[in-house]
């Protein structure tokens, strides 16, 4: 339901958007050419990005434990516990998709753990084969046969109503090995960023210094802003638009678990976390710079992020149901994410590009 409060918020966003450009001058902006982004870059690299991956890895360990317990003691309670462990692991992953650069890209971890739709035909063939379903075997499979959505399919089934008595011994073996493969990938990811591991966070935190792959603080900030724009584009024009425009549920990202709306919200929160400098603890974020240059733009971005989250959350029922029964609500949510993407692209990014 779109509440009166949300209508007022939309009016606020419109009024901010229509403010004349001359209002920027009233903020007495700082000298962009001498702005020191190091505190922002250091906090985002250490306390937002790295901590998100550390959290993701911790949750993936719990997921392995939950599915192992389910195999040992296949009860309805343990099935729900395993499903909740999947949702808990899914959350930090979706909140990491605003920064799909660095090791998650160069090591191919993203397609390895988050490809969809699941290749059900080949998955059934693997289950019917004599292959030993070890972690190492799963590691070698295509992305659509492992990762989050294969685990989701095995836990919920095609119609989302799988009961524990329907699990086969081979499905338990596949499920555990796939969760172990996921845990291994998330461990690689957190180790890649952690100072005690490969320390990729120093590439961002020390941008512009000798040895960093980022030749300037500006280039590191551009990487971060482009990541925020990229996930807004994917949510609006891919994750929501594709199943809605084609009325095809097989294009929906987390349809087995009915977790798609939570996925979309966490994707917007990944933008929010980078912008506000907030994950486990708060600190400098993109807002620190934007508010110093244009407080009206800062207010607009903050309002649009929250509006997108509110309108996605307001979609009635599951996303699968809504694309058929409430397409206007889905379209309103999609448009709110597009507005956020447009603001990031046309107003926030140019401030960084102008440095």
mmCIF file of C-alpha atoms in Angstrom:
data_model
loop_
_atom_site.group_PDB
_atom_site.id
_atom_site.type_symbol
_atom_site.label_atom_id
_atom_site.label_comp_id
_atom_site.label_asym_id
_atom_site.label_seq_id
_atom_site.Cartn_x
_atom_site.Cartn_y
_atom_site.Cartn_z
ATOM 1 C CA UNK A 1 0.000 0.000 0.000
ATOM 2 C CA UNK A 2 1.305 3.456 -0.906
ATOM 3 C CA UNK A 3 0.749 5.479 2.251
ATOM 4 C CA UNK A 4 0.112 9.216 2.657
ATOM 5 C CA UNK A 5 3.585 9.492 4.141
ATOM 6 C CA UNK A 6 5.077 8.069 0.969
ATOM 7 C CA UNK A 7 3.050 10.504 -1.166
ATOM 8 C CA UNK A 8 4.439 13.384 0.913
ATOM 9 C CA UNK A 9 7.924 11.967 0.487
ATOM 10 C CA UNK A 10 7.428 11.832 -3.277
ATOM 11 C CA UNK A 11 6.369 15.495 -3.206
ATOM 12 C CA UNK A 12 9.522 16.319 -1.262
ATOM 13 C CA UNK A 13 11.676 14.521 -3.824
ATOM 14 C CA UNK A 14 9.948 16.390 -6.663
ATOM 15 C CA UNK A 15 10.393 19.757 -4.966
ATOM 16 C CA UNK A 16 14.082 19.082 -4.348
ATOM 17 C CA UNK A 17 14.566 17.949 -7.933
ATOM 18 C CA UNK A 18 13.040 21.174 -9.236
ATOM 19 C CA UNK A 19 15.343 23.429 -7.211
ATOM 20 C CA UNK A 20 17.293 25.785 -9.476
ATOM 21 C CA UNK A 21 20.918 24.924 -10.079
ATOM 22 C CA UNK A 22 21.902 28.290 -8.627
ATOM 23 C CA UNK A 23 20.994 26.912 -5.190
ATOM 24 C CA UNK A 24 24.284 25.008 -5.292
ATOM 25 C CA UNK A 25 26.142 28.264 -4.863
ATOM 26 C CA UNK A 26 24.406 28.960 -1.572
ATOM 27 C CA UNK A 27 26.319 26.102 0.069
ATOM 28 C CA UNK A 28 29.694 27.788 -0.282
ATOM 29 C CA UNK A 29 31.233 24.575 -1.671
ATOM 30 C CA UNK A 30 34.678 23.431 -0.738
ATOM 31 C CA UNK A 31 37.592 23.569 -3.153
ATOM 32 C CA UNK A 32 37.058 20.362 -5.153
ATOM 33 C CA UNK A 33 40.583 20.347 -6.582
ATOM 34 C CA UNK A 34 42.127 20.099 -3.102
ATOM 35 C CA UNK A 35 39.484 17.903 -1.464
ATOM 36 C CA UNK A 36 41.039 15.014 0.483
ATOM 37 C CA UNK A 37 38.955 11.872 -0.088
ATOM 38 C CA UNK A 38 41.284 9.625 1.931
ATOM 39 C CA UNK A 39 39.052 9.508 5.062
ATOM 40 C CA UNK A 40 36.069 8.509 2.895
ATOM 41 C CA UNK A 41 38.014 5.919 0.911
ATOM 42 C CA UNK A 42 39.644 4.446 4.012
ATOM 43 C CA UNK A 43 36.355 4.089 5.895
ATOM 44 C CA UNK A 44 34.473 2.606 2.942
ATOM 45 C CA UNK A 45 37.247 0.113 2.152
ATOM 46 C CA UNK A 46 37.824 -0.985 5.736
ATOM 47 C CA UNK A 47 34.507 -0.647 7.532
ATOM 48 C CA UNK A 48 31.896 -0.989 4.797
ATOM 49 C CA UNK A 49 33.241 -3.208 1.999
ATOM 50 C CA UNK A 50 35.616 -5.486 3.926
ATOM 51 C CA UNK A 51 33.224 -5.837 6.873
ATOM 52 C CA UNK A 52 30.370 -6.767 4.511
ATOM 53 C CA UNK A 53 32.501 -9.598 3.097
ATOM 54 C CA UNK A 54 33.611 -10.723 6.586
ATOM 55 C CA UNK A 55 29.928 -10.867 7.594
ATOM 56 C CA UNK A 56 29.074 -12.759 4.396
ATOM 57 C CA UNK A 57 31.712 -15.390 5.122
ATOM 58 C CA UNK A 58 30.572 -15.829 8.736
ATOM 59 C CA UNK A 59 26.979 -16.349 7.564
ATOM 60 C CA UNK A 60 28.089 -18.871 4.911
ATOM 61 C CA UNK A 61 29.831 -20.949 7.617
ATOM 62 C CA UNK A 62 26.526 -21.035 9.515
ATOM 63 C CA UNK A 63 24.757 -22.112 6.320
ATOM 64 C CA UNK A 64 27.093 -25.110 5.919
ATOM 65 C CA UNK A 65 26.406 -26.052 9.542
ATOM 66 C CA UNK A 66 22.625 -25.719 9.073
ATOM 67 C CA UNK A 67 22.430 -27.953 5.980
ATOM 68 C CA UNK A 68 24.719 -30.518 7.609
ATOM 69 C CA UNK A 69 22.343 -30.636 10.588
ATOM 70 C CA UNK A 70 19.432 -30.991 8.179
ATOM 71 C CA UNK A 71 21.063 -34.024 6.559
ATOM 72 C CA UNK A 72 21.772 -35.607 9.933
ATOM 73 C CA UNK A 73 18.341 -34.820 11.336
ATOM 74 C CA UNK A 74 15.851 -34.157 8.498
ATOM 75 C CA UNK A 75 13.002 -32.425 10.321
ATOM 76 C CA UNK A 76 10.708 -29.562 9.351
ATOM 77 C CA UNK A 77 12.334 -27.397 12.036
ATOM 78 C CA UNK A 78 15.824 -28.054 10.676
ATOM 79 C CA UNK A 79 14.612 -27.400 7.128
ATOM 80 C CA UNK A 80 13.315 -23.975 8.175
ATOM 81 C CA UNK A 81 16.589 -23.317 10.044
ATOM 82 C CA UNK A 82 18.544 -24.100 6.862
ATOM 83 C CA UNK A 83 16.259 -21.839 4.822
ATOM 84 C CA UNK A 84 16.751 -19.001 7.344
ATOM 85 C CA UNK A 85 20.527 -19.537 7.183
ATOM 86 C CA UNK A 86 20.278 -19.130 3.396
ATOM 87 C CA UNK A 87 18.326 -15.855 3.820
ATOM 88 C CA UNK A 88 20.862 -14.649 6.421
ATOM 89 C CA UNK A 89 23.754 -15.364 4.029
ATOM 90 C CA UNK A 90 21.914 -13.816 1.115
ATOM 91 C CA UNK A 91 21.525 -10.476 2.916
ATOM 92 C CA UNK A 92 25.207 -9.378 3.108
ATOM 93 C CA UNK A 93 25.781 -10.702 -0.415
ATOM 94 C CA UNK A 94 23.004 -8.527 -1.843
ATOM 95 C CA UNK A 95 24.336 -5.615 0.237
ATOM 96 C CA UNK A 96 27.711 -6.121 -1.460
ATOM 97 C CA UNK A 97 26.402 -5.711 -5.004
ATOM 98 C CA UNK A 98 26.978 -1.953 -4.952
ATOM 99 C CA UNK A 99 30.712 -2.719 -5.101
ATOM 100 C CA UNK A 100 31.087 -5.512 -7.634
ATOM 101 C CA UNK A 101 34.631 -4.471 -8.483
ATOM 102 C CA UNK A 102 38.026 -5.798 -7.413
ATOM 103 C CA UNK A 103 38.483 -9.496 -6.509
ATOM 104 C CA UNK A 104 34.768 -10.376 -6.775
ATOM 105 C CA UNK A 105 35.071 -9.478 -10.467
ATOM 106 C CA UNK A 106 38.668 -10.371 -11.330
ATOM 107 C CA UNK A 107 38.400 -13.804 -9.651
ATOM 108 C CA UNK A 108 35.008 -14.566 -11.226
ATOM 109 C CA UNK A 109 33.369 -15.013 -7.812
ATOM 110 C CA UNK A 110 30.139 -13.195 -8.715
ATOM 111 C CA UNK A 111 29.086 -15.561 -11.543
ATOM 112 C CA UNK A 112 30.326 -18.531 -9.535
ATOM 113 C CA UNK A 113 27.971 -17.910 -6.597
ATOM 114 C CA UNK A 114 25.064 -15.845 -7.949
ATOM 115 C CA UNK A 115 24.045 -17.006 -11.439
ATOM 116 C CA UNK A 116 20.418 -17.562 -12.365
ATOM 117 C CA UNK A 117 18.147 -19.036 -13.581
ATOM 118 C CA UNK A 118 19.169 -22.445 -12.289
ATOM 119 C CA UNK A 119 19.819 -25.017 -15.037
ATOM 120 C CA UNK A 120 17.335 -27.521 -13.630
ATOM 121 C CA UNK A 121 17.732 -29.991 -16.523
ATOM 122 C CA UNK A 122 21.494 -30.316 -16.058
ATOM 123 C CA UNK A 123 21.134 -30.289 -12.272
ATOM 124 C CA UNK A 124 18.800 -33.294 -12.455
ATOM 125 C CA UNK A 125 21.304 -34.991 -14.789
ATOM 126 C CA UNK A 126 24.086 -34.503 -12.254
ATOM 127 C CA UNK A 127 21.878 -35.854 -9.468
ATOM 128 C CA UNK A 128 21.096 -38.902 -11.620
ATOM 129 C CA UNK A 129 24.729 -39.553 -12.487
ATOM 130 C CA UNK A 130 27.316 -41.508 -10.564
ATOM 131 C CA UNK A 131 29.517 -38.460 -9.962
ATOM 132 C CA UNK A 132 30.957 -38.069 -6.485
ATOM 133 C CA UNK A 133 29.297 -34.886 -5.230
ATOM 134 C CA UNK A 134 32.260 -33.346 -3.449
ATOM 135 C CA UNK A 135 33.041 -29.637 -3.006
ATOM 136 C CA UNK A 136 35.807 -29.996 -5.599
ATOM 137 C CA UNK A 137 33.354 -31.469 -8.114
ATOM 138 C CA UNK A 138 30.849 -28.654 -7.498
ATOM 139 C CA UNK A 139 33.641 -26.052 -7.825
ATOM 140 C CA UNK A 140 34.177 -27.211 -11.419
ATOM 141 C CA UNK A 141 30.528 -26.836 -12.494
ATOM 142 C CA UNK A 142 28.968 -23.931 -14.383
ATOM 143 C CA UNK A 143 27.574 -21.051 -12.295
ATOM 144 C CA UNK A 144 23.942 -22.047 -12.972
ATOM 145 C CA UNK A 145 24.601 -25.409 -11.271
ATOM 146 C CA UNK A 146 25.978 -24.044 -7.996
ATOM 147 C CA UNK A 147 25.876 -21.014 -5.728
ATOM 148 C CA UNK A 148 22.987 -19.262 -4.015
ATOM 149 C CA UNK A 149 20.208 -20.186 -6.421
ATOM 150 C CA UNK A 150 21.061 -23.871 -6.718
ATOM 151 C CA UNK A 151 21.035 -24.029 -2.910
ATOM 152 C CA UNK A 152 17.726 -22.137 -2.956
ATOM 153 C CA UNK A 153 16.249 -24.600 -5.473
ATOM 154 C CA UNK A 154 17.338 -27.592 -3.417
ATOM 155 C CA UNK A 155 15.925 -26.123 -0.168
ATOM 156 C CA UNK A 156 12.579 -24.856 -1.501
ATOM 157 C CA UNK A 157 11.935 -26.873 -4.669
ATOM 158 C CA UNK A 158 10.470 -25.667 -7.962
ATOM 159 C CA UNK A 159 7.156 -24.537 -6.411
ATOM 160 C CA UNK A 160 8.659 -23.239 -3.163
ATOM 161 C CA UNK A 161 6.762 -25.810 -1.085
ATOM 162 C CA UNK A 162 9.230 -28.686 -0.795
ATOM 163 C CA UNK A 163 8.859 -30.719 2.382
ATOM 164 C CA UNK A 164 11.684 -32.469 4.176
ATOM 165 C CA UNK A 165 10.417 -35.960 3.265
ATOM 166 C CA UNK A 166 11.022 -35.174 -0.423
ATOM 167 C CA UNK A 167 14.811 -34.802 -0.059
ATOM 168 C CA UNK A 168 16.864 -37.633 -1.549
ATOM 169 C CA UNK A 169 20.270 -38.750 -0.309
ATOM 170 C CA UNK A 170 21.850 -37.359 -3.490
ATOM 171 C CA UNK A 171 20.152 -33.975 -2.960
ATOM 172 C CA UNK A 172 21.610 -33.756 0.557
ATOM 173 C CA UNK A 173 25.067 -34.553 -0.840
ATOM 174 C CA UNK A 174 24.663 -31.933 -3.577
ATOM 175 C CA UNK A 175 23.309 -29.369 -1.103
ATOM 176 C CA UNK A 176 26.170 -29.735 1.369
ATOM 177 C CA UNK A 177 28.876 -29.707 -1.309
ATOM 178 C CA UNK A 178 27.342 -26.597 -2.913
ATOM 179 C CA UNK A 179 27.211 -24.795 0.422
ATOM 180 C CA UNK A 180 30.853 -25.757 1.054
ATOM 181 C CA UNK A 181 31.760 -24.354 -2.371
ATOM 182 C CA UNK A 182 29.908 -21.126 -1.539
ATOM 183 C CA UNK A 183 31.706 -20.867 1.809
ATOM 184 C CA UNK A 184 35.051 -21.331 0.082
ATOM 185 C CA UNK A 185 34.295 -18.531 -2.379
ATOM 186 C CA UNK A 186 33.166 -16.122 0.347
ATOM 187 C CA UNK A 187 36.295 -16.957 2.367
ATOM 188 C CA UNK A 188 38.403 -16.114 -0.692
ATOM 189 C CA UNK A 189 36.480 -12.851 -1.030
ATOM 190 C CA UNK A 190 36.933 -11.680 2.557
ATOM 191 C CA UNK A 191 40.579 -12.767 2.510
ATOM 192 C CA UNK A 192 41.138 -10.782 -0.696
ATOM 193 C CA UNK A 193 40.058 -7.552 1.026
ATOM 194 C CA UNK A 194 41.267 -8.156 4.584
ATOM 195 C CA UNK A 195 44.524 -6.534 5.781
ATOM 196 C CA UNK A 196 45.572 -9.936 7.120
ATOM 197 C CA UNK A 197 45.103 -11.457 3.658
ATOM 198 C CA UNK A 198 45.658 -10.020 0.179
ATOM 199 C CA UNK A 199 44.673 -6.560 1.470
ATOM 200 C CA UNK A 200 42.831 -5.221 -1.596
ATOM 201 C CA UNK A 201 41.289 -2.622 0.723
ATOM 202 C CA UNK A 202 44.633 -0.778 0.670
ATOM 203 C CA UNK A 203 44.210 -0.231 -3.086
ATOM 204 C CA UNK A 204 41.147 1.902 -2.296
ATOM 205 C CA UNK A 205 42.288 3.377 1.014
ATOM 206 C CA UNK A 206 45.662 4.439 -0.424
ATOM 207 C CA UNK A 207 44.426 5.519 -3.863
ATOM 208 C CA UNK A 208 46.770 8.007 -5.511
ATOM 209 C CA UNK A 209 49.784 6.772 -3.570
ATOM 210 C CA UNK A 210 52.700 4.797 -5.010
ATOM 211 C CA UNK A 211 51.778 1.135 -5.462
ATOM 212 C CA UNK A 212 48.000 1.581 -5.627
ATOM 213 C CA UNK A 213 46.250 0.424 -8.800
ATOM 214 C CA UNK A 214 44.144 3.588 -8.545
ATOM 215 C CA UNK A 215 46.286 6.439 -9.858
ATOM 216 C CA UNK A 216 44.262 9.038 -7.984
ATOM 217 C CA UNK A 217 41.649 9.393 -5.246
ATOM 218 C CA UNK A 218 39.317 10.556 -8.020
ATOM 219 C CA UNK A 219 39.633 7.240 -9.881
ATOM 220 C CA UNK A 220 38.826 5.264 -6.716
ATOM 221 C CA UNK A 221 35.795 7.479 -6.023
ATOM 222 C CA UNK A 222 34.656 6.981 -9.626
ATOM 223 C CA UNK A 223 34.884 3.202 -9.126
ATOM 224 C CA UNK A 224 32.639 3.471 -6.087
ATOM 225 C CA UNK A 225 30.096 5.786 -7.733
ATOM 226 C CA UNK A 226 29.985 3.611 -10.859
ATOM 227 C CA UNK A 227 29.309 0.596 -8.635
ATOM 228 C CA UNK A 228 26.355 2.396 -7.057
ATOM 229 C CA UNK A 229 25.000 3.388 -10.475
ATOM 230 C CA UNK A 230 25.526 -0.125 -11.805
ATOM 231 C CA UNK A 231 23.444 -1.887 -9.163
ATOM 232 C CA UNK A 232 20.653 0.718 -9.411
ATOM 233 C CA UNK A 233 20.584 0.061 -13.162
ATOM 234 C CA UNK A 234 20.522 -3.710 -12.658
ATOM 235 C CA UNK A 235 17.672 -3.581 -10.126
ATOM 236 C CA UNK A 236 15.519 -1.179 -12.157
ATOM 237 C CA UNK A 237 16.226 -2.344 -15.689
ATOM 238 C CA UNK A 238 17.040 -6.015 -15.149
ATOM 239 C CA UNK A 239 15.899 -7.617 -11.916
ATOM 240 C CA UNK A 240 12.512 -5.845 -11.855
ATOM 241 C CA UNK A 241 11.946 -4.961 -15.513
ATOM 242 C CA UNK A 242 12.733 -8.303 -17.171
ATOM 243 C CA UNK A 243 10.201 -10.530 -15.336
ATOM 244 C CA UNK A 244 7.635 -7.687 -15.265
ATOM 245 C CA UNK A 245 7.813 -6.792 -18.956
ATOM 246 C CA UNK A 246 7.829 -10.415 -20.120
ATOM 247 C CA UNK A 247 5.539 -11.763 -17.361
ATOM 248 C CA UNK A 248 8.094 -14.559 -17.005
ATOM 249 C CA UNK A 249 8.784 -15.807 -13.468
ATOM 250 C CA UNK A 250 11.811 -17.803 -14.647
ATOM 251 C CA UNK A 251 13.565 -14.436 -15.035
ATOM 252 C CA UNK A 252 12.961 -13.592 -11.356
ATOM 253 C CA UNK A 253 16.111 -13.792 -9.258
ATOM 254 C CA UNK A 254 14.954 -15.508 -6.031
ATOM 255 C CA UNK A 255 11.574 -16.949 -6.981
ATOM 256 C CA UNK A 256 11.880 -20.343 -5.223
ATOM 257 C CA UNK A 257 12.222 -18.701 -1.795
ATOM 258 C CA UNK A 258 10.041 -15.633 -2.583
ATOM 259 C CA UNK A 259 13.002 -13.544 -1.419
ATOM 260 C CA UNK A 260 13.180 -11.216 -4.440
ATOM 261 C CA UNK A 261 11.796 -8.088 -2.734
ATOM 262 C CA UNK A 262 14.302 -8.519 0.122
ATOM 263 C CA UNK A 263 17.068 -8.914 -2.498
ATOM 264 C CA UNK A 264 16.066 -5.652 -4.221
ATOM 265 C CA UNK A 265 15.877 -3.766 -0.917
ATOM 266 C CA UNK A 266 19.299 -5.040 0.139
ATOM 267 C CA UNK A 267 20.691 -3.947 -3.236
ATOM 268 C CA UNK A 268 19.456 -0.405 -2.524
ATOM 269 C CA UNK A 269 20.906 -0.684 0.983
ATOM 270 C CA UNK A 270 24.278 -1.453 -0.619
ATOM 271 C CA UNK A 271 24.034 1.984 -2.265
ATOM 272 C CA UNK A 272 22.877 3.477 1.024
ATOM 273 C CA UNK A 273 25.791 1.903 2.933
ATOM 274 C CA UNK A 274 28.377 3.370 0.553
ATOM 275 C CA UNK A 275 26.637 6.722 0.500
ATOM 276 C CA UNK A 276 26.239 6.998 4.283
ATOM 277 C CA UNK A 277 29.478 5.193 5.214
ATOM 278 C CA UNK A 278 27.537 2.719 7.323
ATOM 279 C CA UNK A 279 27.681 -1.036 7.845
ATOM 280 C CA UNK A 280 28.581 -2.254 11.334
ATOM 281 C CA UNK A 281 29.808 1.207 12.358
ATOM 282 C CA UNK A 282 29.247 4.633 10.848
ATOM 283 C CA UNK A 283 31.848 6.978 9.405
ATOM 284 C CA UNK A 284 32.668 8.990 6.321
ATOM 285 C CA UNK A 285 30.827 8.072 3.135
ATOM 286 C CA UNK A 286 30.037 9.633 -0.221
ATOM 287 C CA UNK A 287 27.610 11.940 1.593
ATOM 288 C CA UNK A 288 30.540 13.563 3.413
ATOM 289 C CA UNK A 289 31.704 15.050 0.118
ATOM 290 C CA UNK A 290 28.298 15.667 -1.490
ATOM 291 C CA UNK A 291 26.875 17.575 1.478
ATOM 292 C CA UNK A 292 29.917 19.850 1.430
ATOM 293 C CA UNK A 293 29.196 20.721 -2.206
ATOM 294 C CA UNK A 294 25.419 20.672 -2.519
ATOM 295 C CA UNK A 295 23.209 20.021 0.489
ATOM 296 C CA UNK A 296 20.042 19.970 -1.665
ATOM 297 C CA UNK A 297 21.480 17.202 -3.837
ATOM 298 C CA UNK A 298 22.475 15.302 -0.697
ATOM 299 C CA UNK A 299 18.904 15.538 0.613
ATOM 300 C CA UNK A 300 17.555 14.386 -2.759
ATOM 301 C CA UNK A 301 19.788 11.286 -2.871
ATOM 302 C CA UNK A 302 18.924 10.345 0.710
ATOM 303 C CA UNK A 303 15.192 10.772 0.021
ATOM 304 C CA UNK A 304 15.345 8.786 -3.234
ATOM 305 C CA UNK A 305 17.201 5.869 -1.596
ATOM 306 C CA UNK A 306 14.594 5.635 1.158
ATOM 307 C CA UNK A 307 11.715 6.098 -1.297
ATOM 308 C CA UNK A 308 13.003 3.201 -3.424
ATOM 309 C CA UNK A 309 13.240 0.953 -0.354
ATOM 310 C CA UNK A 310 9.744 1.958 0.804
ATOM 311 C CA UNK A 311 8.101 1.393 -2.589
ATOM 312 C CA UNK A 312 9.753 -2.019 -3.083
ATOM 313 C CA UNK A 313 8.610 -2.995 0.408
ATOM 314 C CA UNK A 314 5.084 -1.728 -0.399
ATOM 315 C CA UNK A 315 4.673 -4.164 -3.332
ATOM 316 C CA UNK A 316 1.788 -6.417 -2.178
ATOM 317 C CA UNK A 317 2.455 -10.146 -1.706
ATOM 318 C CA UNK A 318 5.396 -11.861 -3.325
ATOM 319 C CA UNK A 319 7.162 -10.418 -6.370
ATOM 320 C CA UNK A 320 5.961 -13.424 -8.394
ATOM 321 C CA UNK A 321 2.343 -12.610 -7.514
ATOM 322 C CA UNK A 322 2.764 -8.864 -7.958
ATOM 323 C CA UNK A 323 3.987 -8.883 -11.564
ATOM 324 C CA UNK A 324 0.601 -10.415 -12.499
ATOM 325 C CA UNK A 325 -1.757 -8.969 -9.862
ATOM 326 C CA UNK A 326 -0.215 -5.585 -8.959
ATOM 327 C CA UNK A 327 1.922 -4.438 -11.907
ATOM 328 C CA UNK A 328 1.326 -0.743 -11.072
ATOM 329 C CA UNK A 329 2.958 -1.164 -7.660
ATOM 330 C CA UNK A 330 5.903 -2.983 -9.257
ATOM 331 C CA UNK A 331 6.221 -0.250 -11.891
ATOM 332 C CA UNK A 332 6.162 2.467 -9.199
ATOM 333 C CA UNK A 333 8.994 0.708 -7.357
ATOM 334 C CA UNK A 334 10.949 0.287 -10.581
ATOM 335 C CA UNK A 335 10.536 3.986 -11.435
ATOM 336 C CA UNK A 336 11.771 5.022 -7.980
ATOM 337 C CA UNK A 337 14.989 3.051 -8.509
ATOM 338 C CA UNK A 338 15.360 4.568 -11.982
ATOM 339 C CA UNK A 339 15.061 8.057 -10.473
ATOM 340 C CA UNK A 340 17.825 7.202 -8.002
ATOM 341 C CA UNK A 341 19.991 5.849 -10.822
ATOM 342 C CA UNK A 342 19.406 9.017 -12.857
ATOM 343 C CA UNK A 343 20.375 11.288 -9.951
ATOM 344 C CA UNK A 344 23.552 9.316 -9.265
ATOM 345 C CA UNK A 345 24.422 9.347 -12.969
ATOM 346 C CA UNK A 346 23.561 12.943 -13.864
ATOM 347 C CA UNK A 347 24.277 14.847 -10.637
ATOM 348 C CA UNK A 348 26.511 12.894 -8.227
ATOM 349 C CA UNK A 349 28.972 11.397 -10.729
ATOM 350 C CA UNK A 350 29.645 14.738 -12.487
ATOM 351 C CA UNK A 351 30.783 16.237 -9.163
ATOM 352 C CA UNK A 352 33.435 13.498 -8.907
ATOM 353 C CA UNK A 353 34.325 13.698 -12.614
ATOM 354 C CA UNK A 354 34.908 17.445 -12.237
ATOM 355 C CA UNK A 355 37.774 16.935 -9.782
#
